[in-house]
Coordinates of C-alpha atoms in Angstrom, one line a residue:
M277 CA -7.0 2.4 -5.4
I278 CA -5.5 4.9 -3.2
R279 CA -6.7 8.5 -3.4
H280 CA -4.2 11.0 -2.4
I281 CA -5.3 14.3 -2.2
V282 CA -3.3 17.7 -1.4
L283 CA -4.2 21.2 -0.7
F284 CA -2.1 24.1 -0.7
T285 CA -2.2 27.6 0.0
V286 CA 0.0 30.2 -1.9
P287 CA 0.5 33.5 -0.1
K288 CA 1.8 35.7 -2.5
H289 CA -0.5 35.5 -5.4
E290 CA 2.6 35.9 -7.6
D291 CA 3.8 33.0 -6.8
L292 CA 1.1 30.6 -8.1
D293 CA 2.5 30.3 -11.6
A294 CA 6.0 29.2 -9.8
V295 CA 4.3 26.6 -7.3
L296 CA 2.1 25.2 -10.1
D297 CA 5.6 25.1 -12.5
G298 CA 7.0 23.3 -9.3
L299 CA 4.2 20.9 -8.7
S300 CA 3.9 19.7 -12.4
I301 CA 7.2 18.2 -11.7
L302 CA 5.2 15.4 -9.9
T303 CA 3.6 14.2 -13.6
G304 CA 6.8 12.8 -14.5
I305 CA 6.5 10.1 -12.0
P306 CA 5.3 6.8 -13.4
A307 CA 4.0 5.6 -9.7
A308 CA 0.6 7.1 -10.0
K309 CA -2.1 6.3 -12.5
R310 CA -3.5 9.5 -12.3
L311 CA -2.4 13.1 -11.4
E312 CA -3.7 16.0 -11.4
I313 CA -2.7 19.7 -10.4
A314 CA -5.0 22.4 -10.9
T315 CA -5.9 25.7 -9.2
N316 CA -8.9 26.0 -6.9
M317 CA -12.1 27.5 -8.7
K318 CA -12.9 28.9 -5.1
A319 CA -16.7 28.2 -5.8
D320 CA -17.4 27.1 -2.4
R321 CA -19.3 29.8 -0.5
F322 CA -18.0 29.1 2.8
D323 CA -14.5 28.8 2.3
D324 CA -12.5 30.0 -0.5
G325 CA -8.7 29.7 1.3
I326 CA -7.0 26.8 -0.7
D327 CA -5.3 28.2 -3.8
V328 CA -3.8 24.7 -5.3
V329 CA -5.1 20.9 -5.4
V330 CA -2.9 17.9 -6.1
Y331 CA -5.1 14.7 -7.2
G332 CA -3.4 11.6 -7.7
E333 CA -4.7 8.2 -8.0
F334 CA -2.4 4.8 -7.0
E335 CA -3.2 1.1 -7.4
D336 CA -1.9 0.6 -3.9
E337 CA -0.1 1.8 -1.0
A338 CA 3.4 0.2 -2.4
A339 CA 2.5 2.5 -5.5
L340 CA 1.9 5.6 -3.6
A341 CA 5.6 4.8 -1.4
A342 CA 6.8 4.6 -4.8
Y343 CA 5.9 8.2 -5.6
H344 CA 6.9 9.8 -2.5
A345 CA 10.7 8.0 -2.6
H346 CA 11.0 8.7 -6.6
P347 CA 13.8 11.5 -6.5
L348 CA 11.1 13.8 -8.8
Y349 CA 9.2 14.4 -5.7
Q350 CA 12.1 15.8 -3.6
T351 CA 13.0 17.6 -6.5
S352 CA 9.1 19.3 -6.4
I353 CA 9.6 19.9 -2.8
E354 CA 12.6 21.8 -2.9
R355 CA 11.0 24.4 -5.6
V356 CA 7.6 24.6 -3.9
R357 CA 8.4 24.8 -0.1
P358 CA 9.6 27.7 -0.2
L359 CA 6.5 29.6 -2.1
R360 CA 3.7 27.7 -0.1
G361 CA 1.6 28.4 2.7
R362 CA -0.2 25.7 4.3
R363 CA -0.5 22.3 3.1
F364 CA -3.2 19.3 4.1
A365 CA -2.8 16.2 2.8
A366 CA -5.0 13.2 2.6
D367 CA -4.9 9.8 1.5
Y368 CA -7.8 7.0 1.4
D369 CA -8.6 3.9 0.4
T370 CA -11.2 3.4 -2.4
A371 CA -12.1 -0.1 -1.2
A372 CA -13.2 1.4 2.1
A373 CA -14.9 4.7 1.1
I374 CA -18.6 5.3 2.1
T375 CA -20.6 5.4 -1.2
A376 CA -24.3 5.3 0.0
P377 CA -26.3 6.9 2.8
R378 CA -25.3 4.9 6.2
G379 CA -28.2 3.9 8.8

């Protein structure tokens, strides 16, 4: 399984709802096994700079590619990009994830 995590900053707090609305479009893409959009709780005592989190689970890389190719993905980008600040993305295969202490 592929996990897809995207973190956004939203420089203007008044744009937060519009960003969430724009990202919610992504939930209409059937390629994801699971897709969540949420605001950051900002509970980390070292950094609270991230405002929005997108978390997705995909069966494989082909499903992730289908998600990115879907027309709703482009629609979401067009609505969110003008309102967001920084964007950080990471994808990883859970089969290769470290799940126990090494060494």
